[in-house]
Coordinates of N, CA and C in Angstrom, one line a residue:
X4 N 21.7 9.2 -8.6 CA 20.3 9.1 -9.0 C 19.9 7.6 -9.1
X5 N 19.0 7.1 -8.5 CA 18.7 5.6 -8.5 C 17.7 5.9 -10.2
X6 N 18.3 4.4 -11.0 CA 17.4 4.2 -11.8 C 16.2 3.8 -12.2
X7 N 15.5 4.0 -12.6 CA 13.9 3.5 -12.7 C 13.5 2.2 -13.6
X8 N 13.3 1.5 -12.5 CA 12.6 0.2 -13.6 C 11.8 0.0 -13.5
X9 N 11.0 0.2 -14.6 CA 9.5 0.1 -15.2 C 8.7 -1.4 -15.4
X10 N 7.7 -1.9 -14.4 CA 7.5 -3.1 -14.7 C 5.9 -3.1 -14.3
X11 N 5.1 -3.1 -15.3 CA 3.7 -2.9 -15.3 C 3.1 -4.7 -15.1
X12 N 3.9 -5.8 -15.2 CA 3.5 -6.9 -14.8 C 2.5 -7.3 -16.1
X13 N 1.1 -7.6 -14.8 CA 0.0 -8.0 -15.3 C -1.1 -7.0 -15.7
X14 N -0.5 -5.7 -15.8 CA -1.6 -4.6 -15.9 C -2.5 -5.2 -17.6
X15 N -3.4 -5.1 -17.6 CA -4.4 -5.0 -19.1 C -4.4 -4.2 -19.7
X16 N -3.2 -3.9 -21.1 CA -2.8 -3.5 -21.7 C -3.8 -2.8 -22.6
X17 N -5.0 -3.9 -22.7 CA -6.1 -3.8 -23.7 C -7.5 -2.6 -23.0
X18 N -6.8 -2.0 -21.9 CA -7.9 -0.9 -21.1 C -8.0 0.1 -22.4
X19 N -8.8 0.3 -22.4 CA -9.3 1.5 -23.4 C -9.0 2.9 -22.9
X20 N -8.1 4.0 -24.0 CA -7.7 5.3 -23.3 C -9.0 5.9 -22.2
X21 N -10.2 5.7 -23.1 CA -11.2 6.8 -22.2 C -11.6 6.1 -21.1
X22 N -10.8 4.9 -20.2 CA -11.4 3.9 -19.3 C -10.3 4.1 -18.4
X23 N -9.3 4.8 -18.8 CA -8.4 5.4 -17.5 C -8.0 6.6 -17.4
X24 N -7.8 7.2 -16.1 CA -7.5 8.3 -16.0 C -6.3 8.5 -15.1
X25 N -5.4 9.4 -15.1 CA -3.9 9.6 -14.2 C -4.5 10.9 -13.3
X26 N -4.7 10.1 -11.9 CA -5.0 11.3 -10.7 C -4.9 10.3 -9.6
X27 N -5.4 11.0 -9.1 CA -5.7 10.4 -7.2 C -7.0 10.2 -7.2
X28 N -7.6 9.1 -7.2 CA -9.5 9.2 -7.1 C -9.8 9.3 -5.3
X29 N -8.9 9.0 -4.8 CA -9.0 9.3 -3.3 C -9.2 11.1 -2.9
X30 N -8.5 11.5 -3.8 CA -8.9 13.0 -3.5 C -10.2 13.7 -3.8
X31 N -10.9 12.6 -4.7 CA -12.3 13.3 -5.0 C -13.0 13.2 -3.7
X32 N -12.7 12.3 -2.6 CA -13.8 12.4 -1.6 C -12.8 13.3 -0.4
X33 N -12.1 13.9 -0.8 CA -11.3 15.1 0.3 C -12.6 16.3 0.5
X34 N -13.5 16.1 -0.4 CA -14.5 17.7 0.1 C -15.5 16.9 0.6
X35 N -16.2 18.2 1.6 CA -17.4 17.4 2.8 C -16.9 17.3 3.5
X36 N -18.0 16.2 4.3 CA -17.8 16.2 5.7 C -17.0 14.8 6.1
X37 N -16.9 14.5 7.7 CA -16.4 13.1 7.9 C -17.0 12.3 7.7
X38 N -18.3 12.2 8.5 CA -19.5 11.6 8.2 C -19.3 11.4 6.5
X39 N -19.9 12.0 5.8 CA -19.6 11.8 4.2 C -19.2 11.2 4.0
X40 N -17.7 11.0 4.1 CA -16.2 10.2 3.3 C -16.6 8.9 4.4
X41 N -16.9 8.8 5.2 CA -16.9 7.7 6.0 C -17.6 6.7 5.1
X42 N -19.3 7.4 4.8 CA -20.6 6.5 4.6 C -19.8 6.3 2.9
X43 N -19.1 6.9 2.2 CA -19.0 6.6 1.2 C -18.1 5.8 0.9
X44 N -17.0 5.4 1.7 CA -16.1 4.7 1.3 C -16.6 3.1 2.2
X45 N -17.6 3.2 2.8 CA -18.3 1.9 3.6 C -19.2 1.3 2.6
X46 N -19.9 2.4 1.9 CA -20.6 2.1 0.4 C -19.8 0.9 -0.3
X47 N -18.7 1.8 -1.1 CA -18.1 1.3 -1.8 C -17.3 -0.3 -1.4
X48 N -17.1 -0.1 0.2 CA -16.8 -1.2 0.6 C -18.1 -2.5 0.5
X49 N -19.3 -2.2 0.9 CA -20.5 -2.9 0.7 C -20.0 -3.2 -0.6
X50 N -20.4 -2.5 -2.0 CA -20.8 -3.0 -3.0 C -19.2 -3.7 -3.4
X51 N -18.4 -3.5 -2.6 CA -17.2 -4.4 -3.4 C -16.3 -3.1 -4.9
X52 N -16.6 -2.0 -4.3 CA -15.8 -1.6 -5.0 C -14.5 -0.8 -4.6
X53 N -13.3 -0.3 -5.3 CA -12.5 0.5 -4.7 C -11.6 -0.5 -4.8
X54 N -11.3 -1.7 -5.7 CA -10.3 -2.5 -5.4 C -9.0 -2.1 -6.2
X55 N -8.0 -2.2 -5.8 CA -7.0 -1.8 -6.4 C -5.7 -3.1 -6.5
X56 N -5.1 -2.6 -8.0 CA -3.8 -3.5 -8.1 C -2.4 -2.7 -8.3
X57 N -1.8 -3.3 -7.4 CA -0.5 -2.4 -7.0 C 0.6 -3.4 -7.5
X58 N 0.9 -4.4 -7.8 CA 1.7 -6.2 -8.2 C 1.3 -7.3 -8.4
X59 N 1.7 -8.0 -9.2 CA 1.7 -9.5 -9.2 C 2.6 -10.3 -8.4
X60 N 1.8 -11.5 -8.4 CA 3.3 -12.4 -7.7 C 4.2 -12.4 -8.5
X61 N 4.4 -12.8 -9.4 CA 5.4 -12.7 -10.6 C 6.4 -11.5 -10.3
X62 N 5.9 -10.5 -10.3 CA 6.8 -9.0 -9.6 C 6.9 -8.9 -8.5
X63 N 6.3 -9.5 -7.1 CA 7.1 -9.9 -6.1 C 8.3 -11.0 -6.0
X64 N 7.8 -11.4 -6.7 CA 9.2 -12.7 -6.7 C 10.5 -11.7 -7.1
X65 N 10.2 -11.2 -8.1 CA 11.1 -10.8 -8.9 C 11.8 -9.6 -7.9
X66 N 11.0 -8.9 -7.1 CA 11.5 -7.7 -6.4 C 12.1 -8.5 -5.1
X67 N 12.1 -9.7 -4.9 CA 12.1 -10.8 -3.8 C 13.5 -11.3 -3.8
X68 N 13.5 -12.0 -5.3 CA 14.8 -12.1 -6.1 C 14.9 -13.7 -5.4
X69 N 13.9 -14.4 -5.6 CA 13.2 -15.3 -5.3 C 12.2 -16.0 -6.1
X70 N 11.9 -17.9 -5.8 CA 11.0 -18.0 -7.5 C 10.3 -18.7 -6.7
X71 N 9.2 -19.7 -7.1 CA 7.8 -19.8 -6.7 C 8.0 -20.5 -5.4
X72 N 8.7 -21.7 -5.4 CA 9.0 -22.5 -4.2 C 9.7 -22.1 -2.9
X73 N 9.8 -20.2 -3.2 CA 10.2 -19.6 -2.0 C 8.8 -19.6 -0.8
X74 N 9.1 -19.8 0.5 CA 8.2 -19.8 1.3 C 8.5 -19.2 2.8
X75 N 7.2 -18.8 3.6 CA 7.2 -18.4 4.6 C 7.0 -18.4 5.9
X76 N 7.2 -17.9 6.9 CA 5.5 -18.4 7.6 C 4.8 -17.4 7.8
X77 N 5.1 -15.9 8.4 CA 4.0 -14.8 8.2 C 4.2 -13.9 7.5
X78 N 2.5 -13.4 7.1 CA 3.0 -12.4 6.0 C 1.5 -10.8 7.5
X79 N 1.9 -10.1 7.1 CA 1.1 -9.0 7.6 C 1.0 -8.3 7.0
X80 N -0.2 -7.6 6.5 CA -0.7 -6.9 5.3 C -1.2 -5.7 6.2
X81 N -0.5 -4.7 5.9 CA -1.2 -3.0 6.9 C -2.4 -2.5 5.7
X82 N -3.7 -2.1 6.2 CA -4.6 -1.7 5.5 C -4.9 -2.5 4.2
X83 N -5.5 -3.5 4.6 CA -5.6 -4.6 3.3 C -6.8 -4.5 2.6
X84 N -7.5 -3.2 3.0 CA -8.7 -3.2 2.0 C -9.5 -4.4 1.8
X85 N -9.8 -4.9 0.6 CA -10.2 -5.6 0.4 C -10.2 -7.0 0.2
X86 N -8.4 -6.9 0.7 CA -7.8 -8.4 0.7 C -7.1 -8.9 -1.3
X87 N -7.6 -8.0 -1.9 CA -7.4 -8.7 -3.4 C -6.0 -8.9 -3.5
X88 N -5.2 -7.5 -3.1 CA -4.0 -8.1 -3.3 C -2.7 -8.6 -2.3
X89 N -3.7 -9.0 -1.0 CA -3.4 -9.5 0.0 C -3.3 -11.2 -0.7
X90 N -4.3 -11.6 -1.7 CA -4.5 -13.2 -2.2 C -3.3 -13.4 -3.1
X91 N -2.9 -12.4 -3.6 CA -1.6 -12.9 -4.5 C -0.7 -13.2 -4.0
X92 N -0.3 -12.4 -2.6 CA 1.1 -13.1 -1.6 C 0.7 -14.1 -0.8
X93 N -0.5 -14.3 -0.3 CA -0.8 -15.1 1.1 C -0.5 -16.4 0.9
X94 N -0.3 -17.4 -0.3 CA -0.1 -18.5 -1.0 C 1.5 -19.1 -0.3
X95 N 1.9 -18.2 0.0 CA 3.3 -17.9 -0.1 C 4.2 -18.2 1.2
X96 N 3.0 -18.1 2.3 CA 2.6 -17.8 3.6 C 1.8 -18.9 4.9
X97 N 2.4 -19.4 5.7 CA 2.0 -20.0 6.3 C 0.1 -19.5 7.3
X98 N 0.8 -18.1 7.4 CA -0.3 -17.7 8.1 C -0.2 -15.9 7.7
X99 N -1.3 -15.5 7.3 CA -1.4 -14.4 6.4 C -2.5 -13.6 7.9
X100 N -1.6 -12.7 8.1 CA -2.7 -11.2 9.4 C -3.0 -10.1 8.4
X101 N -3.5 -9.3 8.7 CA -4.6 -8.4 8.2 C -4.9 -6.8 9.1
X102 N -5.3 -6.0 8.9 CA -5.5 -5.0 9.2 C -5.9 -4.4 8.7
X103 N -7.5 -3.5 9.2 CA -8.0 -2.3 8.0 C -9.3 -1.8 9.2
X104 N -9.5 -0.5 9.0 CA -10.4 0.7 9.2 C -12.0 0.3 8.9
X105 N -11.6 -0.4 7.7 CA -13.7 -0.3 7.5 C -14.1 -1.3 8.2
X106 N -15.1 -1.6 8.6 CA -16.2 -2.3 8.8 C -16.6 -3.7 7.9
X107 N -16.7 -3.3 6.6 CA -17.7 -4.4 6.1 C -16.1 -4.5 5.3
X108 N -14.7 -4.1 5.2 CA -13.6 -4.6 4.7 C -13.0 -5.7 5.7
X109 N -13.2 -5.3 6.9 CA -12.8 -6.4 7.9 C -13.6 -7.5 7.9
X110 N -15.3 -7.8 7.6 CA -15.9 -8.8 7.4 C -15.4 -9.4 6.1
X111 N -15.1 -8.7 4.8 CA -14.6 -9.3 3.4 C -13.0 -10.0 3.9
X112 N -12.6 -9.6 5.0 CA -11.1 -10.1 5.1 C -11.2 -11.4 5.7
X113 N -12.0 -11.5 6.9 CA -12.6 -12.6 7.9 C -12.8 -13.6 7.0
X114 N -13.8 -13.1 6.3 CA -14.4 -14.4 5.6 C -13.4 -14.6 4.1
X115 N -12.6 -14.2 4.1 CA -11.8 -14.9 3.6 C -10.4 -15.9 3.8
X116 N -10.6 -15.9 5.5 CA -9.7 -16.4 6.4 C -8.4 -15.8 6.4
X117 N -8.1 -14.7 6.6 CA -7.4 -14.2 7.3 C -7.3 -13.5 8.5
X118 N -5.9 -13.5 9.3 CA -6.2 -13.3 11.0 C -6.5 -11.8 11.0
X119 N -7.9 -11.6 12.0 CA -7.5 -9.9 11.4 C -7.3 -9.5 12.9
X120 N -6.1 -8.5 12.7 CA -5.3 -7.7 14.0 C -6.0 -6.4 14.1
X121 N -6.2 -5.4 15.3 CA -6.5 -4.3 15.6 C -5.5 -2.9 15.1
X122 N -5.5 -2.2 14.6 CA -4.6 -1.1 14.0 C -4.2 -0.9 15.2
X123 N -4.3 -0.5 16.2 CA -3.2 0.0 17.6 C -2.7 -1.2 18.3
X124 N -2.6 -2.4 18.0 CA -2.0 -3.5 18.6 C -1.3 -4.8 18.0
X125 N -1.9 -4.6 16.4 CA -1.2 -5.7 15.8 C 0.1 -6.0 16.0
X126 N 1.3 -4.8 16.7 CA 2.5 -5.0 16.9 C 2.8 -6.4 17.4
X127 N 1.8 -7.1 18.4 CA 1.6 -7.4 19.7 C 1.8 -9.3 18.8
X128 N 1.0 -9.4 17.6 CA 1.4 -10.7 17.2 C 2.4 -10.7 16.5
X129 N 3.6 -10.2 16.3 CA 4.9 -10.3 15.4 C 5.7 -11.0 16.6
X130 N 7.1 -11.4 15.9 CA 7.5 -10.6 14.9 C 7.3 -11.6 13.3
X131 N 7.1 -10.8 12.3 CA 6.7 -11.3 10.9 C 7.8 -11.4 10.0
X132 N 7.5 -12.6 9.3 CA 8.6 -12.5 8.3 C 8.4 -11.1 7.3
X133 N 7.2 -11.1 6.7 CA 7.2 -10.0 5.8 C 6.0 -9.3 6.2
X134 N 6.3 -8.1 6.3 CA 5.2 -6.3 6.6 C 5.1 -6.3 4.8
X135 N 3.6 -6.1 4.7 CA 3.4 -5.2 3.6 C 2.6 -3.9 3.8
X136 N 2.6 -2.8 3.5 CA 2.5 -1.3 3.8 C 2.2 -0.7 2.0
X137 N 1.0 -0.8 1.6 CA 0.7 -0.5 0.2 C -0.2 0.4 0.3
X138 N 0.8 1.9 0.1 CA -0.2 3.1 -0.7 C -0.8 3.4 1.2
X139 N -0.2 3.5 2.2 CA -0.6 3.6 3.2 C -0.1 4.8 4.1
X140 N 1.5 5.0 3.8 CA 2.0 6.0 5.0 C 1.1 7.7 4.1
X141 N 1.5 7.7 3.5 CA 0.2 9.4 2.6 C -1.2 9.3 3.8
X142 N -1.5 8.3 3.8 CA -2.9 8.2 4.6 C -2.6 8.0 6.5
X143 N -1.8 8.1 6.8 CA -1.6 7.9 7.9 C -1.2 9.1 8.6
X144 N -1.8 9.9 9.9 CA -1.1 10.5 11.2 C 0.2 10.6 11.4
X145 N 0.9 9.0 11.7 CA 1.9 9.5 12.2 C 3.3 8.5 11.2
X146 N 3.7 8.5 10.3 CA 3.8 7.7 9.3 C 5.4 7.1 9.8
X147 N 6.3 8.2 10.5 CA 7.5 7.9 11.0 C 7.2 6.7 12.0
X148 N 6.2 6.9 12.7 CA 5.5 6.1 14.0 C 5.3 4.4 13.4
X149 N 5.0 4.7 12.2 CA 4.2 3.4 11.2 C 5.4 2.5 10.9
X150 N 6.2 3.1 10.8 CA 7.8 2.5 9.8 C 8.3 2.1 11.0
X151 N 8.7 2.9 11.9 CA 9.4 2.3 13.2 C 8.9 1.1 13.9
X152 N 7.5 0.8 13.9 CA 6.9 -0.1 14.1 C 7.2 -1.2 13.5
X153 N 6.9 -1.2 12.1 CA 7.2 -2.0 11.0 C 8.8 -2.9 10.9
X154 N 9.7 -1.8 11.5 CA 11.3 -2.2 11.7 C 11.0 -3.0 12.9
X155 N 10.6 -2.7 14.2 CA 10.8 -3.6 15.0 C 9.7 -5.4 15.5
X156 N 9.0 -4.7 14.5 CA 8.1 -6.0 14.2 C 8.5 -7.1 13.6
X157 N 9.8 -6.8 12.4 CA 10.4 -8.0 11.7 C 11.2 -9.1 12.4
X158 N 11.2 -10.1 12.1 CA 11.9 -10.9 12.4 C 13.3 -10.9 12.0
X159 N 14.6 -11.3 12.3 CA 16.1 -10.6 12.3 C 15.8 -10.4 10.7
X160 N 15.6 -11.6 10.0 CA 15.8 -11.9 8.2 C 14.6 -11.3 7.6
X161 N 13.1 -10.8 8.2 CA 12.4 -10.3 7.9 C 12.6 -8.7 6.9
X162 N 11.6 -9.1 6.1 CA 11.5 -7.7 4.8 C 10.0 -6.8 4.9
X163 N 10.1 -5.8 4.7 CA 9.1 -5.0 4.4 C 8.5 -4.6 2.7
X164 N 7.6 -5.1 2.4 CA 7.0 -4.7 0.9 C 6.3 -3.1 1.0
X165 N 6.8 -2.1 0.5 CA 6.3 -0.6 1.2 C 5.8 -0.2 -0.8
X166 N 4.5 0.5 -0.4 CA 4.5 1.3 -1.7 C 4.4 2.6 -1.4
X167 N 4.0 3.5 -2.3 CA 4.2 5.2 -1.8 C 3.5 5.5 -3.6
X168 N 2.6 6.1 -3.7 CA 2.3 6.9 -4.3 C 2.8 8.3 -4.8
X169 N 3.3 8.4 -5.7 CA 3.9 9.3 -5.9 C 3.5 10.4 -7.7
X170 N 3.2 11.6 -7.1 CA 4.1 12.5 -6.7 C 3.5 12.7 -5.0
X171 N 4.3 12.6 -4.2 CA 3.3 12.6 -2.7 C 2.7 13.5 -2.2
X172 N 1.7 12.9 -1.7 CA 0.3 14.7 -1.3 C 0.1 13.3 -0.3
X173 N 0.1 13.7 1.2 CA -0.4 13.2 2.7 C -1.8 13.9 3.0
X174 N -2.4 12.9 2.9 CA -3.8 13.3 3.4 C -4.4 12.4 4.3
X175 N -4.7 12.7 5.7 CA -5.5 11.9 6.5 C -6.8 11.5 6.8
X176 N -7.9 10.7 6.1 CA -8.7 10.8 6.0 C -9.8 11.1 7.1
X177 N -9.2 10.9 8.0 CA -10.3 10.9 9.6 C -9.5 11.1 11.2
X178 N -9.7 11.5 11.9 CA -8.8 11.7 13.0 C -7.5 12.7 13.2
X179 N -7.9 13.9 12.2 CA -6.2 14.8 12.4 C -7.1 16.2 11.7
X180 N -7.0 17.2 12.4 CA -7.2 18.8 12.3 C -6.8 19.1 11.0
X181 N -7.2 19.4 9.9 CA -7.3 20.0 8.5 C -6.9 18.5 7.6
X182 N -6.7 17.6 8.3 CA -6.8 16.1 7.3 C -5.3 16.0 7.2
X183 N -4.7 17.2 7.6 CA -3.3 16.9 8.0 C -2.5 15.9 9.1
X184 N -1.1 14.9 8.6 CA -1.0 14.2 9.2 C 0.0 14.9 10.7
X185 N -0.3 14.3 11.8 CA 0.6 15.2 13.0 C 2.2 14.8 12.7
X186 N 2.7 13.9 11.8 CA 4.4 13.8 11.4 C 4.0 14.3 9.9
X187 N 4.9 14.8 9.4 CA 5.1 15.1 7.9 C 6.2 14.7 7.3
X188 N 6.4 14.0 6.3 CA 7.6 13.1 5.7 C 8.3 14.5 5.0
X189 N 9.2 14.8 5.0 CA 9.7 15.7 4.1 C 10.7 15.1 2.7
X190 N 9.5 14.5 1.8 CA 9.6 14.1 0.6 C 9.4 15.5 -0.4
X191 N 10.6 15.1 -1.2 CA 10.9 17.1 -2.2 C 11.2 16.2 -3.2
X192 N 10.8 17.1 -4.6 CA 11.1 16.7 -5.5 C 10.5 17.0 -7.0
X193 N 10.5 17.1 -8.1 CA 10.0 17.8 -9.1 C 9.3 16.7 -9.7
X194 N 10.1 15.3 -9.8 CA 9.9 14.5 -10.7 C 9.6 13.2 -9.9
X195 N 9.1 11.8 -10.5 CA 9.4 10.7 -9.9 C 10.6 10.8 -9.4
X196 N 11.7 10.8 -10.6 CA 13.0 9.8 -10.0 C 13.3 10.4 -8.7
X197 N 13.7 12.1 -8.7 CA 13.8 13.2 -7.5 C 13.0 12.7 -6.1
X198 N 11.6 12.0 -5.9 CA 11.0 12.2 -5.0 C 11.2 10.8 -4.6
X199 N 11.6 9.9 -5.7 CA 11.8 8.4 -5.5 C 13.3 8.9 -3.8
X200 N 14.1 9.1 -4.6 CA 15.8 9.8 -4.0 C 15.4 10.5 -2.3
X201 N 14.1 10.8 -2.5 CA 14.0 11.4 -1.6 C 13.6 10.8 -0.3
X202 N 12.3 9.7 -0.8 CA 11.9 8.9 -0.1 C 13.5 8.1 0.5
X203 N 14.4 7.7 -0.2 CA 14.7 6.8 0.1 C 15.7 7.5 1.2
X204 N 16.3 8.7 1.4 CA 17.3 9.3 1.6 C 16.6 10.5 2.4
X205 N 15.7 10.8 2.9 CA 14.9 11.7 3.9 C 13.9 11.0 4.8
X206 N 13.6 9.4 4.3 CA 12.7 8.8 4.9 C 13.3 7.9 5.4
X207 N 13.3 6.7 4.6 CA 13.3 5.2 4.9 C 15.1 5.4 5.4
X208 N 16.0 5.9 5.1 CA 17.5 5.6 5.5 C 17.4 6.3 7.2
X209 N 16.5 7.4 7.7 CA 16.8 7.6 8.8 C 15.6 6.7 9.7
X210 N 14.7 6.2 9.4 CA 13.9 5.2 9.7 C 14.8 3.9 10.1
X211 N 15.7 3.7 9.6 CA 16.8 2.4 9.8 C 16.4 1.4 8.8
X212 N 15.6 1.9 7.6 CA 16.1 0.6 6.3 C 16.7 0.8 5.1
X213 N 17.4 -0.3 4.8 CA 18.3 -0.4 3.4 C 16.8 -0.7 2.3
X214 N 17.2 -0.3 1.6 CA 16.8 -1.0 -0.2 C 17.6 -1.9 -0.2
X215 N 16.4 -2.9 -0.6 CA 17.1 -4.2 -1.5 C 16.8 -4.3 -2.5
X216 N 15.4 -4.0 -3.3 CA 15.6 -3.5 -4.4 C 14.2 -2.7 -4.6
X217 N 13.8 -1.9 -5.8 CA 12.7 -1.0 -6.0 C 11.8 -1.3 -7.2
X218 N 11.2 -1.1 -7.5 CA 10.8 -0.3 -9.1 C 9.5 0.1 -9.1
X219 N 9.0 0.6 -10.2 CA 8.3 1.5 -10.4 C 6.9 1.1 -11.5
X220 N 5.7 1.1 -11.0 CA 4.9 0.6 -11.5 C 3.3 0.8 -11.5
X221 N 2.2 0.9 -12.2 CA 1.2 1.9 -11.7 C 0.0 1.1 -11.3
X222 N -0.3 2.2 -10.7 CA -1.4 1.5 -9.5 C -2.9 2.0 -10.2
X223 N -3.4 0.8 -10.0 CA -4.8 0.5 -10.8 C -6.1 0.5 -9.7
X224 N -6.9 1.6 -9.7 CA -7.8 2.0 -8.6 C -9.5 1.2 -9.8
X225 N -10.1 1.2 -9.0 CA -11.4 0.6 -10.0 C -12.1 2.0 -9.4
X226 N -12.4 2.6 -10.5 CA -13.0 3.8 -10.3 C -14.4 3.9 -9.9
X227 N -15.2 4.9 -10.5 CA -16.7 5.4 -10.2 C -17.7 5.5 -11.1
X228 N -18.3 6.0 -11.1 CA -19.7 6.1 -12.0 C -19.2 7.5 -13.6
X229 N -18.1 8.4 -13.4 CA -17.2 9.3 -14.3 C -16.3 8.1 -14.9
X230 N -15.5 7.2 -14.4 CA -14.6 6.8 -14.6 C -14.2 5.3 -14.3
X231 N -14.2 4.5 -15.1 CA -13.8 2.8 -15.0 C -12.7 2.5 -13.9
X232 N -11.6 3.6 -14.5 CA -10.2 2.8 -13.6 C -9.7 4.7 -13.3
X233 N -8.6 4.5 -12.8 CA -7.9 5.6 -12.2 C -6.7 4.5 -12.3
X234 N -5.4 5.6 -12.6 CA -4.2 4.8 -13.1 C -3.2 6.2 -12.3
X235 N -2.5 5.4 -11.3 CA -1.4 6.4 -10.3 C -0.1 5.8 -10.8
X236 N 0.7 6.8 -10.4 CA 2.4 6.0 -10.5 C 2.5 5.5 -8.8
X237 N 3.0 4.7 -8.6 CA 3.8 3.4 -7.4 C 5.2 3.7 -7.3
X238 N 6.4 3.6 -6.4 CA 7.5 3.3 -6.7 C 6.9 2.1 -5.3
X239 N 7.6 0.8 -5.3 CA 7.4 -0.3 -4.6 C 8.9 -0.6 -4.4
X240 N 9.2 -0.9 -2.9 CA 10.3 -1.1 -2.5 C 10.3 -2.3 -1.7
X241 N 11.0 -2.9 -1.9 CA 11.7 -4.2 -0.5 C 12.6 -3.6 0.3
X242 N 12.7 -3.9 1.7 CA 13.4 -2.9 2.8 C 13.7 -4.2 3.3
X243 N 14.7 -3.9 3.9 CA 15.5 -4.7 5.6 C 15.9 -3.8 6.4
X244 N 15.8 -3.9 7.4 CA 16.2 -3.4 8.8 C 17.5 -3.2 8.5
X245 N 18.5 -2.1 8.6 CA 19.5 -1.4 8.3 C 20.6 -2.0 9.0
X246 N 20.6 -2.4 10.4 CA 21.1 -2.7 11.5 C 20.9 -4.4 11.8

């Protein structure tokens, strides 16, 4: 049984009980139409909301096992949203790429200067020192497809930063018959630690990567007009190519 190390970082300790909630706020927009979930999450993109914190630098170093004057040259962020916590690693990084779905998230990424890549071809500018993949394969079609990509995109010494939400529920937001993804991870488990065991030993080990190290930490969504914040559990891993 791998052990759990709990490391909340920079979370704001000082949130008020009735200003967080423990769910998935992504699943409130699972009902309706495509159209719907589209115009609403382009909204929220407009107004700059939907940002979320998954780590500090402080806790990537630490999961890095590495201290400030460690450096890079590329970092590649899969689905960077809104870039927020794309700014805490990019420092780190000679040249920081990008990737994301919305519209007015790809303009907030631009103008922030980062390179932004196409979701079916970014393979095409690697290979990268470091993939980050945060809170992304649940949302993805083909998620085995995503990781294998991710492996052969690294550079020999290259690492992958992967998160996963968990307890896991896969939902595809756009592009797949019942929102179901066409691979399905066969992640089992009752509990964190169990589904943590599972990811690592049903997923990522036949994918072709090692743990280098993990832990466990919660993921801070900026909520809606019901709710301030939304508060998920994370397990966050560093991966190397097995081989």
């Amino acid at each position: 049984m791998l052990k759990t190390e709990n490391e909340k970082g920079n979370v704001n300790e000082n949130l008020k009980e009735n200003d967080v909630k423990t769910g998935e706020p992504r699943r409130k927009c699972e009902r309706g139409s495509e159209l719907e979930k589209e115009i609403i999450y382009e909204r929220k993109s407009w107004l700059q909301r939907g940002s979320m914190f998954v780590l500090s630098l402080q806790q990537f170093l630490k999961l890095m096992k590495v201290n400030e004057k460690w450096h890079k040259g590329s970092l590649l962020d899969l689905g960077a949203g809104d870039g927020e916590v794309t700014a805490h690693l990019s420092a780190l990084f000679d040249k920081t790429y990008v990737t994301e779905v919305s519209t007015t998230m790809r303009n907030l990424l631009q103008n922030r200067g980062y390179k932004l890549l196409e979701i079916d071809t970014w393979q095409r500018s690697g290979p990268f020192d470091v993939i980050s993949c945060l809170n992304l394969i649940d949302r993805c079609d083909t998620p085995n497809q995503l990781l294998k990509q991710m492996k052969t995109s690294l550079k020999p010494d290259g690492l992958v930063l992967l998160a996963v939400v968990l307890p896991f529920s896969a939902y595809v937001e756009a592009g797949s018959r019942g929102h179901k993804p066409t691979e399905l991870l066969p992640i089992l488990g009752s509990c964190f630690e169990d589904q943590v065991n599972s990811v690592v030993h049903d997923v990522l080990t036949p994918a072709g990567f090692k743990v280098v190290s993990w832990t466990r930490v919660p993921y801070l969504c900026e909520g809606d007009l019901q709710q301030s914040y939304y508060w998920l559990d994370d397990v966050v891993f560093i991966l190397k190519a097995a081989n």
